[in-house]
C-alpha angles and dihedrals in degrees: 000000000000116000128222120288107288133177091203088067087067092059090095092050089049091049091053091049092049095048094046095041094040094051092049090048088050096048092040091051086049093051100250118159119246086008099179090056101053091090110063107231090223088058095044088054097060099078088050091054092049088051093047090052094047089052095051114107092203118100116278099257092047084056098058090040090056090051093047092046087055096048088050094046108141092237091048092052096044090046090053092048090050086049090058098048093045090052085048094052096044092048097046092044092052095047092055093052100263091134096051086048097054090045091050094045091056095050091050093069101034117098115215091248090059094048097123099048087035088059089048091052089047094051092043093053093043096046092044087053096043099039098220130090096200090050087052094050090047092056102040102035093081093049095041094048089053094050090045093053096047094045096039094240113170100260097215089055093045094051088051095053091056094046086050091053096047092050090055089062098039088056098040105036123111094214093045110118087233096057086046090051095047104047090043093050091045095042101237141125117267091229089057094046083047096054090043093048092049089063089064107029097045093056087046092048092049090050088050097050091047084054094048090047091064091066118090110228095170123226105292106148106230120235109243120212123239108258142146102245092201088072090068087070097085087060092055093043096060093046096055094047090046088054088049091060100246110158111274091233089059097044093051094044091052092044091056093049093048096046092052091046094054085047093053093050102044106028106025091253109189132226092234093050089050092054090047095049092048089058092043085055092051090049092047084065095049097105098046089041095055093041090055092050091048096044088050091055090045095047089055094055091044088048092049094052095050098259100127090044089057093045092049091046097051099045087044091055095049090050092045091058090046104043135028100201108086092213090049086049092052098044090047087048092055094046097048095046095049094045095051091045091053096047083058107045096028090216123098098203094049084048094056092047091052091042101040103086096044092045090056091049087047089048094047093051090048096045090240112159112242092239085058098047094042089051090054091042091055095037098052094043087053091043092057093036094055094047098044117109092207091046119116092247096052092042091050097048092044093055089043099051098033095250137125113256092239087063087057102046100047085057098055094103101168090060089059095044092046088056093045092050092048095049087049092053096048088052098044109028101078123203109028117208113287128221097253091067090063127105119227109273112258102173 
């Protein structure tokens, strides 16, 4: 039975954030690369789980049962299975040359004078197809650095442009872990969230491109990597099927099979390599897989002790004082909660997992459609993540380009524009979609 609203129930969450962020700050001050990723999040959350168990007023066996029920929650397990399939697709497609094909395809159609907006578009397309901003940056950074040095483009700006494009796809892709987490926690179809997201992401992307066109990058012709462009088809295949509303398990399974089939026909991709790459893809999702399970259990304990009730009522009270329209209150509540959480944990997927249940409650109270709350949840997690100087994206690009992370983060123009466009639409688009307009979730 759920207890009354209690701030004390949030102490385990505070402990997790203190350990995770505190370790990151310590390693950052001592000059360790990727400082905020030295303490693995599934390890950082273990003391928080122990504290949550100790704080519970249930009998000990009931506390454990509550935790295990949270770990085994249908949405958590479904999300974890999707993570595995998404990791397998990304790994198989990359192994067969799909990433190189996507890069080459983009560079084939970009004039030299359009290099900055062109790289933004390439990063956006590749990230949307791969479902990972870090994978996109890893694939594009060497190519972009060479192009920047050859054409004399300001490297901090170029690094910021790549992060901007990578965050576009991280936010929008149907195989991104942020999309998976947002749709599962809010209870909506991926295709519905994708369409709702487009209404905010596309205007922001257009504004970003217009801004980047204003820079003179000269006429240095880009060097196009050798690649079989046919290998890019599996990426477009899964995007089209997802937008059509096909079940995400079917989409990802078909994507894996198609990527492997193209590889076997074009680059002599072997069955043994195929099986090994599927497992590598599974292994690449190990951290987020474990963290999702453990957060599910921790959230169940916090919820049972009244922590989520307290958080929802606190955010609700603040937004009620600021906004009269119930859907505006819900939208700003989701945005504010998500942004603050991401500032603390420096990880957009973790942010969504931590904020998801409270965001859903705020959306229900404000009659905001799940597709809208999922979209806002993902948008503001990606906005903050892309602009954080201690986020993985800025740290990686800083190391790759020989820059400080702050030089990268201040140039991620799309992230700032996306946040501004989302806030403007919340303010001026009244009413937002209500829950009664949503079709039942099927994925």
